[in-house]
Amino acid sequence: MKVLVIGANGQVGQQVVNMLHAHEQHSVRAMVRKQEQLEDFQKKGIEAVLADLEGTVDEIAEAAKGCDAIVFSAGSGGHTGADKTLLIDLDGAVKAMEAAEKIGIERFVIVSSFQAHNRQNWPENLKPYYVAKHYADRVLMNSGLNYTIIRPGYLKNEKGTGLVTAAENLPVGYIPRKDVARTIVQALDEPNTYRKAFDLMSGDKEISEALKSL
């Protein structure tokens, strides 16, 4: 399938794009909001498109035309305030869902956050971020899209092991960004992840095995 990666310039998104670009069965289009980011991907031979999550649903739909799936891994970033979190992590995600429905893309994989579905487990200092993730996930679950919601634990910049634990509820833990990216790519066409949401941590199962045992 052809996959539009929204948030392609993020730390997880870049790895997803590179994995899909090298994949034998999938292809990728990177969605970015700056010309220099677009040119960086194009220099690598990767298809890229300019669109902004603060723009219109129609603009996002235009960026997604011809794709079979969307991966949403965008985020406002830790350096921004609650206003940007609301605009990107919540409204931007919902716009992407609306764009997918508008042009008939069914498959939608979103990167959420650990325990975003359980309010009592939200860190006090990150509540606006968790509110955004929680309600974006709820909109997705109530949509007609074939969704997968991945809720990774604390992200680490390590090479990854390829070994994870995935379940509806897990104790807090860590996971390398590379293993999150690997999980996204493998989840795309794994039927056992369709219409499911799960926490994801480093663990002792191969990613394919962990996804099949959800």
Coordinates of N, CA and C in Angstrom, one line a residue:
M1 N 0.8 -1.2 0.0 CA 0.0 0.0 0.0 C 0.9 1.2 0.0
K2 N 0.3 2.3 -0.5 CA 1.0 3.6 -0.4 C 0.5 4.4 0.8
V3 N 1.5 4.9 1.6 CA 1.2 5.4 2.9 C 1.6 6.9 3.0
L4 N 0.7 7.7 3.4 CA 1.1 9.1 3.7 C 1.5 9.2 5.2
V5 N 2.7 9.7 5.4 CA 3.1 9.8 6.8 C 3.0 11.3 7.1
I6 N 2.1 11.6 8.1 CA 1.9 13.0 8.6 C 2.8 13.1 9.8
G7 N 3.6 14.1 9.9 CA 4.6 14.2 10.9 C 5.9 13.6 10.5
A8 N 6.2 13.6 9.2 CA 7.3 12.9 8.6 C 8.6 13.4 9.0
N9 N 8.7 14.7 9.5 CA 9.9 15.2 9.9 C 10.2 15.0 11.4
G10 N 9.3 14.4 12.1 CA 9.5 14.1 13.5 C 10.5 12.9 13.7
Q11 N 10.9 12.7 14.9 CA 11.9 11.7 15.2 C 11.4 10.3 14.9
V12 N 10.1 10.0 15.2 CA 9.5 8.7 14.8 C 9.1 8.7 13.3
G13 N 8.5 9.8 12.9 CA 8.1 9.9 11.5 C 9.2 9.7 10.5
Q14 N 10.4 10.3 10.7 CA 11.5 10.1 9.8 C 11.8 8.6 9.7
Q15 N 11.8 7.9 10.8 CA 12.2 6.5 10.7 C 11.1 5.7 10.0
V16 N 9.9 6.0 10.2 CA 8.8 5.3 9.5 C 8.9 5.6 8.0
V17 N 9.2 6.8 7.6 CA 9.4 7.1 6.2 C 10.5 6.3 5.6
N18 N 11.6 6.3 6.3 CA 12.8 5.5 5.7 C 12.5 4.0 5.6
M19 N 11.8 3.5 6.6 CA 11.5 2.1 6.6 C 10.5 1.7 5.4
L20 N 9.5 2.6 5.2 CA 8.5 2.4 4.2 C 9.2 2.6 2.8
H21 N 10.1 3.5 2.7 CA 10.8 3.8 1.4 C 11.6 2.5 1.0
A22 N 12.1 1.8 2.0 CA 13.0 0.6 1.7 C 12.1 -0.7 1.7
H23 N 10.8 -0.6 1.9 CA 10.0 -1.7 2.0 C 9.7 -2.3 0.7
E24 N 9.6 -3.6 0.6 CA 9.3 -4.3 -0.6 C 7.8 -4.2 -1.1
Q25 N 6.9 -4.1 -0.1 CA 5.5 -4.1 -0.4 C 4.8 -2.8 -0.3
H26 N 5.4 -1.9 0.4 CA 4.8 -0.6 0.6 C 5.6 0.5 0.0
S27 N 4.9 1.7 -0.2 CA 5.6 2.9 -0.7 C 5.2 4.0 0.2
V28 N 5.8 5.2 0.1 CA 5.6 6.2 1.1 C 5.5 7.6 0.4
R29 N 4.7 8.5 1.0 CA 4.8 9.9 0.7 C 4.9 10.7 2.0
A30 N 5.9 11.5 2.1 CA 6.1 12.3 3.4 C 5.4 13.6 3.3
M31 N 4.6 13.9 4.3 CA 3.9 15.2 4.4 C 4.7 16.1 5.4
V32 N 5.1 17.2 4.9 CA 5.9 18.2 5.7 C 5.3 19.6 5.5
R33 N 5.7 20.5 6.4 CA 5.1 21.8 6.3 C 6.2 22.9 5.9
K34 N 7.4 22.5 5.6 CA 8.4 23.5 5.3 C 9.1 23.0 4.0
Q35 N 9.4 24.0 3.1 CA 10.0 23.7 1.8 C 11.4 22.9 2.0
E36 N 12.2 23.4 3.0 CA 13.5 22.7 3.1 C 13.4 21.3 3.6
Q37 N 12.3 21.0 4.3 CA 12.0 19.6 4.7 C 11.7 18.7 3.5
L38 N 10.8 19.3 2.7 CA 10.4 18.6 1.4 C 11.6 18.3 0.6
E39 N 12.5 19.3 0.4 CA 13.7 19.1 -0.4 C 14.6 18.1 0.2
D40 N 14.7 18.0 1.5 CA 15.6 17.0 2.1 C 15.1 15.6 1.8
F41 N 13.8 15.4 1.8 CA 13.3 14.0 1.5 C 13.5 13.8 0.0
Q42 N 13.2 14.8 -0.8 CA 13.3 14.6 -2.3 C 14.8 14.2 -2.7
K43 N 15.7 14.8 -2.0 CA 17.2 14.5 -2.3 C 17.5 13.0 -2.0
K44 N 16.7 12.4 -1.1 CA 16.8 10.9 -0.8 C 16.0 10.1 -1.8
G45 N 15.3 10.7 -2.7 CA 14.5 9.9 -3.6 C 13.1 9.6 -3.0
I46 N 12.7 10.3 -2.0 CA 11.5 10.0 -1.3 C 10.4 11.1 -1.7
E47 N 9.3 10.6 -2.1 CA 8.2 11.5 -2.5 C 7.7 12.3 -1.3
A48 N 7.5 13.6 -1.5 CA 7.1 14.4 -0.4 C 6.1 15.5 -0.9
V49 N 5.3 16.0 0.1 CA 4.3 17.0 -0.2 C 4.2 18.0 0.9
L50 N 3.9 19.2 0.5 CA 3.7 20.3 1.5 C 2.3 20.4 1.9
A51 N 2.0 20.4 3.2 CA 0.7 20.6 3.8 C 0.9 20.9 5.2
D52 N -0.1 21.7 5.8 CA 0.0 22.2 7.2 C -1.2 21.7 7.9
L53 N -1.0 21.1 9.1 CA -2.1 20.6 9.9 C -3.0 21.8 10.5
E54 N -2.5 23.0 10.4 CA -3.3 24.1 10.8 C -4.0 24.7 9.6
G55 N -3.8 24.1 8.4 CA -4.6 24.5 7.2 C -5.9 23.8 7.2
T56 N -6.4 23.6 6.0 CA -7.8 23.1 5.8 C -7.8 21.6 5.6
V57 N -9.0 21.0 5.9 CA -9.1 19.5 5.6 C -8.9 19.3 4.1
D58 N -9.3 20.2 3.2 CA -9.1 20.0 1.8 C -7.7 19.9 1.4
E59 N -6.8 20.7 2.1 CA -5.4 20.7 1.8 C -4.8 19.4 2.2
I60 N -5.2 18.9 3.3 CA -4.7 17.6 3.8 C -5.2 16.5 2.9
A61 N -6.4 16.6 2.5 CA -7.0 15.6 1.5 C -6.2 15.6 0.2
E62 N -5.9 16.7 -0.3 CA -5.1 16.8 -1.5 C -3.8 16.2 -1.4
A63 N -3.1 16.4 -0.2 CA -1.8 15.8 0.0 C -1.9 14.2 0.1
A64 N -3.1 13.7 0.5 CA -3.2 12.3 0.7 C -3.8 11.6 -0.6
K65 N -4.1 12.3 -1.6 CA -4.7 11.7 -2.8 C -3.8 10.6 -3.3
G66 N -4.4 9.4 -3.7 CA -3.6 8.4 -4.2 C -3.0 7.4 -3.2
C67 N -3.1 7.8 -1.9 CA -2.6 6.9 -0.9 C -3.7 5.9 -0.4
D68 N -3.2 4.8 0.2 CA -4.1 3.8 0.7 C -4.2 3.8 2.2
A69 N -3.3 4.5 2.9 CA -3.3 4.5 4.3 C -2.6 5.8 4.8
I70 N -2.9 6.2 6.0 CA -2.3 7.4 6.7 C -1.7 6.9 8.0
V71 N -0.5 7.3 8.2 CA 0.2 7.2 9.5 C 0.3 8.6 10.1
F72 N -0.3 8.9 11.3 CA -0.3 10.2 11.9 C 0.7 10.1 13.1
S73 N 1.8 10.7 12.9 CA 2.8 10.7 14.0 C 3.3 12.1 14.4
A74 N 2.4 13.1 14.0 CA 2.7 14.5 14.2 C 2.5 14.9 15.7
G75 N 3.2 15.9 16.1 CA 3.0 16.4 17.4 C 3.5 17.8 17.5
S76 N 3.0 18.6 18.4 CA 3.4 20.0 18.5 C 4.8 20.2 19.1
G77 N 5.2 19.2 19.8 CA 6.6 19.2 20.4 C 6.5 19.8 21.8
G78 N 7.5 19.4 22.6 CA 7.5 19.8 24.0 C 7.8 21.3 24.3
H79 N 8.3 22.0 23.3 CA 8.7 23.4 23.5 C 7.5 24.3 23.2
T80 N 6.4 23.8 22.8 CA 5.2 24.7 22.5 C 4.2 24.7 23.7
G81 N 3.3 25.6 23.6 CA 2.3 25.7 24.7 C 1.1 24.8 24.4
A82 N 0.1 24.9 25.4 CA -1.1 24.1 25.2 C -1.9 24.5 24.0
D83 N -1.8 25.7 23.5 CA -2.5 26.1 22.3 C -2.1 25.3 21.1
K84 N -0.8 25.2 20.9 CA -0.3 24.4 19.7 C -0.7 22.9 19.9
T85 N -0.6 22.4 21.1 CA -1.0 21.1 21.4 C -2.4 20.8 20.9
L86 N -3.3 21.8 21.3 CA -4.7 21.6 20.9 C -4.8 21.7 19.3
L87 N -4.1 22.6 18.7 CA -4.2 22.8 17.2 C -3.6 21.6 16.4
I88 N -2.5 21.0 16.9 CA -1.8 20.0 16.2 C -2.3 18.6 16.6
D89 N -2.1 18.3 17.9 CA -2.3 16.9 18.4 C -3.8 16.5 18.4
L90 N -4.7 17.5 18.6 CA -6.1 17.2 18.6 C -6.7 17.6 17.2
D91 N -6.8 18.9 17.0 CA -7.5 19.3 15.8 C -6.8 18.9 14.5
G92 N -5.5 18.9 14.5 CA -4.8 18.4 13.3 C -5.0 17.0 13.0
A93 N -5.1 16.2 14.1 CA -5.3 14.7 13.9 C -6.7 14.5 13.4
V94 N -7.7 15.3 14.0 CA -9.1 15.1 13.5 C -9.2 15.5 12.1
K95 N -8.6 16.6 11.7 CA -8.6 17.1 10.3 C -8.1 15.9 9.4
A96 N -7.0 15.3 9.8 CA -6.4 14.2 9.0 C -7.4 13.1 8.8
M97 N -8.2 12.8 9.9 CA -9.2 11.7 9.8 C -10.3 12.1 8.9
E98 N -10.7 13.4 9.0 CA -11.8 13.9 8.1 C -11.3 13.9 6.6
A99 N -10.0 14.2 6.4 CA -9.5 14.1 5.0 C -9.5 12.7 4.5
A100 N -9.1 11.7 5.4 CA -9.1 10.3 5.0 C -10.5 9.9 4.6
E101 N -11.5 10.2 5.4 CA -12.9 9.8 5.1 C -13.3 10.5 3.8
K102 N -12.9 11.7 3.6 CA -13.4 12.5 2.4 C -12.9 11.9 1.1
I103 N -11.7 11.3 1.1 CA -11.2 10.8 -0.2 C -11.2 9.2 -0.2
G104 N -11.8 8.6 0.8 CA -12.0 7.2 0.8 C -10.8 6.3 1.3
I105 N -9.9 6.9 2.1 CA -8.8 6.2 2.7 C -9.3 5.6 4.0
E106 N -9.2 4.2 4.1 CA -9.8 3.6 5.3 C -8.8 3.3 6.4
R107 N -7.6 3.0 6.0 CA -6.6 2.6 7.0 C -5.9 3.8 7.6
F108 N -5.9 3.9 9.0 CA -5.4 5.0 9.7 C -4.7 4.6 11.0
V109 N -3.4 4.8 11.0 CA -2.6 4.4 12.2 C -2.1 5.7 12.9
I110 N -2.4 5.8 14.2 CA -2.0 7.0 14.9 C -1.1 6.7 16.1
V111 N -0.1 7.6 16.3 CA 0.7 7.4 17.5 C 0.1 8.3 18.6
S112 N -0.3 7.7 19.6 CA -0.9 8.4 20.8 C 0.2 8.4 21.9
S113 N -0.3 8.3 23.1 CA 0.7 8.3 24.2 C 0.2 7.3 25.3
F114 N 1.2 6.8 26.0 CA 1.0 5.7 27.0 C -0.2 6.1 28.0
Q115 N -1.2 5.2 28.1 CA -2.3 5.3 29.0 C -3.2 6.6 28.7
A116 N -3.2 7.0 27.4 CA -4.0 8.2 27.1 C -5.5 7.9 27.3
H117 N -5.9 6.6 27.4 CA -7.3 6.3 27.6 C -7.7 6.3 29.1
N118 N -6.7 6.4 30.0 CA -7.0 6.3 31.4 C -6.6 7.6 32.1
R119 N -7.6 8.5 32.3 CA -7.3 9.8 32.9 C -6.5 9.8 34.2
Q120 N -6.8 8.8 35.0 CA -6.1 8.7 36.3 C -4.6 8.5 36.2
N121 N -4.2 8.1 35.1 CA -2.7 7.8 34.9 C -2.0 9.0 34.1
W122 N -2.6 10.1 33.9 CA -2.0 11.2 33.2 C -1.1 12.0 34.1
P123 N 0.2 12.2 33.7 CA 1.1 13.1 34.5 C 0.5 14.5 34.6
E124 N 0.6 15.0 35.8 CA 0.0 16.4 36.0 C 0.6 17.4 35.1
N125 N 1.9 17.4 34.8 CA 2.5 18.4 34.0 C 2.3 18.2 32.5
L126 N 1.6 17.2 32.1 CA 1.4 16.9 30.7 C -0.1 16.8 30.4
K127 N -0.9 17.3 31.3 CA -2.4 17.1 31.1 C -2.9 17.7 29.8
P128 N -2.6 18.9 29.3 CA -3.1 19.3 28.0 C -2.7 18.4 26.9
Y129 N -1.5 17.9 26.9 CA -1.0 17.0 25.9 C -1.9 15.7 25.9
Y130 N -2.1 15.2 27.1 CA -2.9 13.9 27.2 C -4.4 14.1 26.9
V131 N -4.9 15.3 27.2 CA -6.3 15.6 26.8 C -6.4 15.6 25.3
A132 N -5.4 16.2 24.6 CA -5.4 16.2 23.1 C -5.4 14.8 22.6
K133 N -4.5 14.0 23.1 CA -4.3 12.6 22.6 C -5.6 11.8 22.9
H134 N -6.1 12.0 24.1 CA -7.3 11.2 24.5 C -8.5 11.4 23.6
Y135 N -8.7 12.7 23.3 CA -9.9 13.0 22.5 C -9.7 12.8 21.0
A136 N -8.5 12.9 20.5 CA -8.2 12.5 19.1 C -8.4 11.0 19.0
D137 N -7.9 10.2 19.9 CA -8.2 8.8 19.9 C -9.6 8.4 19.9
R138 N -10.4 9.1 20.7 CA -11.8 8.9 20.8 C -12.6 9.2 19.5
V139 N -12.2 10.3 18.9 CA -12.8 10.6 17.6 C -12.5 9.5 16.6
L140 N -11.2 9.1 16.6 CA -10.8 8.0 15.6 C -11.6 6.8 15.9
M141 N -11.8 6.4 17.1 CA -12.5 5.1 17.4 C -14.0 5.2 17.1
N142 N -14.5 6.4 17.1 CA -15.9 6.6 16.7 C -16.1 6.9 15.2
S143 N -15.0 6.9 14.5 CA -15.1 7.2 13.0 C -15.4 5.9 12.3
G144 N -15.5 6.0 11.0 CA -15.7 4.8 10.2 C -14.3 4.2 9.7
L145 N -13.2 4.8 10.2 CA -11.9 4.4 9.7 C -11.4 3.1 10.3
N146 N -10.6 2.3 9.6 CA -10.0 1.1 10.1 C -8.7 1.5 10.8
Y147 N -8.9 1.8 12.1 CA -7.8 2.4 12.9 C -6.9 1.4 13.6
T148 N -5.7 1.9 14.0 CA -4.9 1.3 15.0 C -4.3 2.5 15.8
I149 N -4.5 2.4 17.1 CA -3.9 3.4 18.0 C -2.8 2.8 18.8
I150 N -1.6 3.4 18.6 CA -0.4 2.9 19.3 C 0.0 3.9 20.4
R151 N 0.0 3.4 21.6 CA 0.3 4.3 22.8 C 1.7 3.9 23.4
P152 N 2.8 4.5 22.8 CA 4.1 4.1 23.3 C 4.4 4.7 24.7
G153 N 5.3 4.1 25.4 CA 5.8 4.6 26.7 C 6.8 5.7 26.4
Y154 N 7.6 5.9 27.4 CA 8.7 7.0 27.3 C 9.6 6.6 26.2
L155 N 9.8 7.6 25.3 CA 10.6 7.3 24.1 C 12.1 7.6 24.3
K156 N 12.9 6.7 23.8 CA 14.4 6.7 24.0 C 15.0 6.8 22.6
N157 N 16.1 7.5 22.5 CA 16.9 7.5 21.2 C 17.9 6.4 21.3
E158 N 17.5 5.2 21.0 CA 18.4 4.0 21.0 C 18.1 3.3 19.7
K159 N 19.0 2.3 19.3 CA 18.9 1.6 18.1 C 17.7 0.7 18.1
G160 N 17.2 0.3 19.2 CA 16.1 -0.6 19.3 C 16.5 -2.1 19.3
T161 N 15.6 -2.9 19.8 CA 15.9 -4.4 19.9 C 15.0 -5.2 19.0
G162 N 13.9 -4.6 18.6 CA 12.9 -5.4 17.9 C 12.0 -6.2 18.8
L163 N 12.2 -6.0 20.1 CA 11.4 -6.8 21.1 C 10.5 -5.9 21.9
V164 N 9.3 -6.2 22.0 CA 8.3 -5.3 22.6 C 7.3 -6.1 23.4
T165 N 6.5 -5.3 24.2 CA 5.3 -5.8 24.8 C 4.1 -4.9 24.4
A166 N 3.0 -5.5 24.0 CA 1.9 -4.7 23.6 C 0.6 -5.3 24.2
A167 N -0.2 -4.4 24.9 CA -1.4 -4.8 25.5 C -2.3 -3.6 25.8
E168 N -3.5 -3.8 26.1 CA -4.4 -2.7 26.3 C -4.0 -1.8 27.5
N169 N -3.4 -2.5 28.5 CA -2.9 -1.8 29.7 C -1.6 -2.3 30.1
L170 N -0.6 -1.5 30.2 CA 0.7 -1.9 30.7 C 1.2 -1.0 31.8
P171 N 2.1 -1.5 32.6 CA 2.8 -0.6 33.5 C 3.8 0.3 32.8
V172 N 4.1 1.5 33.3 CA 4.9 2.5 32.6 C 6.3 1.9 32.3
G173 N 6.8 2.3 31.2 CA 8.1 1.8 30.8 C 8.7 2.6 29.6
Y174 N 9.7 2.1 29.0 CA 10.4 2.8 28.0 C 10.4 2.0 26.7
I175 N 10.6 2.7 25.6 CA 10.8 2.0 24.3 C 11.6 2.9 23.3
P176 N 12.5 2.4 22.6 CA 13.2 3.2 21.6 C 12.3 3.6 20.5
R177 N 12.5 4.8 20.0 CA 11.7 5.3 18.9 C 11.8 4.4 17.7
K178 N 12.9 3.7 17.4 CA 13.0 2.8 16.3 C 12.1 1.7 16.4
D179 N 11.9 1.2 17.6 CA 10.9 0.1 17.8 C 9.5 0.5 17.6
V180 N 9.2 1.8 18.0 CA 7.9 2.3 17.7 C 7.6 2.4 16.2
A181 N 8.6 2.9 15.5 CA 8.5 3.0 14.0 C 8.3 1.6 13.4
R182 N 9.1 0.6 13.9 CA 9.0 -0.7 13.3 C 7.6 -1.3 13.6
T183 N 7.0 -1.0 14.8 CA 5.7 -1.4 15.1 C 4.6 -0.8 14.2
I184 N 4.8 0.5 13.9 CA 3.9 1.2 13.0 C 3.8 0.5 11.6
V185 N 5.0 0.3 11.1 CA 5.1 -0.3 9.8 C 4.5 -1.7 9.7
Q186 N 4.8 -2.5 10.8 CA 4.3 -3.9 10.8 C 2.8 -3.9 11.0
A187 N 2.3 -2.9 11.8 CA 0.8 -2.9 12.1 C 0.0 -2.5 10.8
L188 N 0.6 -1.8 9.9 CA -0.2 -1.4 8.7 C -1.0 -2.4 8.1
D189 N -0.5 -3.6 7.9 CA -1.2 -4.7 7.2 C -1.4 -5.9 8.1
E190 N -1.3 -5.7 9.4 CA -1.6 -6.8 10.3 C -3.0 -6.8 10.8
P191 N -3.9 -7.7 10.3 CA -5.3 -7.6 10.6 C -5.6 -7.7 12.1
N192 N -4.7 -8.3 12.9 CA -5.0 -8.3 14.3 C -4.9 -7.0 15.0
T193 N -4.4 -6.0 14.3 CA -4.3 -4.6 14.9 C -5.4 -3.7 14.4
Y194 N -6.3 -4.2 13.5 CA -7.4 -3.4 13.0 C -8.4 -3.1 14.1
R195 N -8.7 -1.8 14.2 CA -9.7 -1.4 15.2 C -9.3 -1.7 16.6
K196 N -8.0 -1.6 16.9 CA -7.5 -1.8 18.2 C -6.6 -0.7 18.7
A197 N -6.6 -0.6 20.0 CA -5.7 0.4 20.7 C -4.9 -0.3 21.8
F198 N -3.6 0.1 21.9 CA -2.8 -0.6 22.8 C -1.6 0.2 23.3
D199 N -1.2 -0.1 24.5 CA 0.1 0.4 25.0 C 1.2 -0.4 24.4
L200 N 2.4 0.3 24.3 CA 3.6 -0.4 23.7 C 4.8 0.0 24.5
M201 N 5.6 -1.1 24.9 CA 6.8 -0.9 25.7 C 7.9 -1.9 25.1
S202 N 9.1 -1.6 25.5 CA 10.1 -2.7 25.3 C 9.7 -3.9 26.0
G203 N 10.0 -5.1 25.4 CA 9.6 -6.3 26.1 C 10.4 -7.5 25.6
D204 N 9.8 -8.6 25.5 CA 10.5 -9.8 25.2 C 10.0 -10.6 24.0
K205 N 9.0 -9.9 23.2 CA 8.4 -10.6 22.1 C 8.8 -9.9 20.8
E206 N 9.1 -10.6 19.7 CA 9.2 -10.0 18.4 C 8.0 -9.2 18.1
I207 N 8.2 -8.1 17.4 CA 7.0 -7.2 17.1 C 5.9 -7.9 16.5
S208 N 6.2 -8.7 15.5 CA 5.1 -9.5 14.8 C 4.3 -10.4 15.7
E209 N 5.0 -11.0 16.6 CA 4.4 -11.9 17.6 C 3.5 -11.1 18.6
A210 N 4.1 -10.0 19.0 CA 3.3 -9.2 20.0 C 2.0 -8.7 19.3
L211 N 2.1 -8.3 18.1 CA 0.9 -7.8 17.4 C -0.1 -8.8 17.2
K212 N 0.3 -10.0 16.9 CA -0.6 -11.2 16.6 C -1.2 -11.6 17.9
S213 N -0.6 -11.3 19.1 CA -1.2 -11.8 20.4 C -2.0 -10.7 21.1
L214 N -2.3 -9.6 20.4 CA -3.1 -8.6 21.1 C -4.5 -9.1 21.4

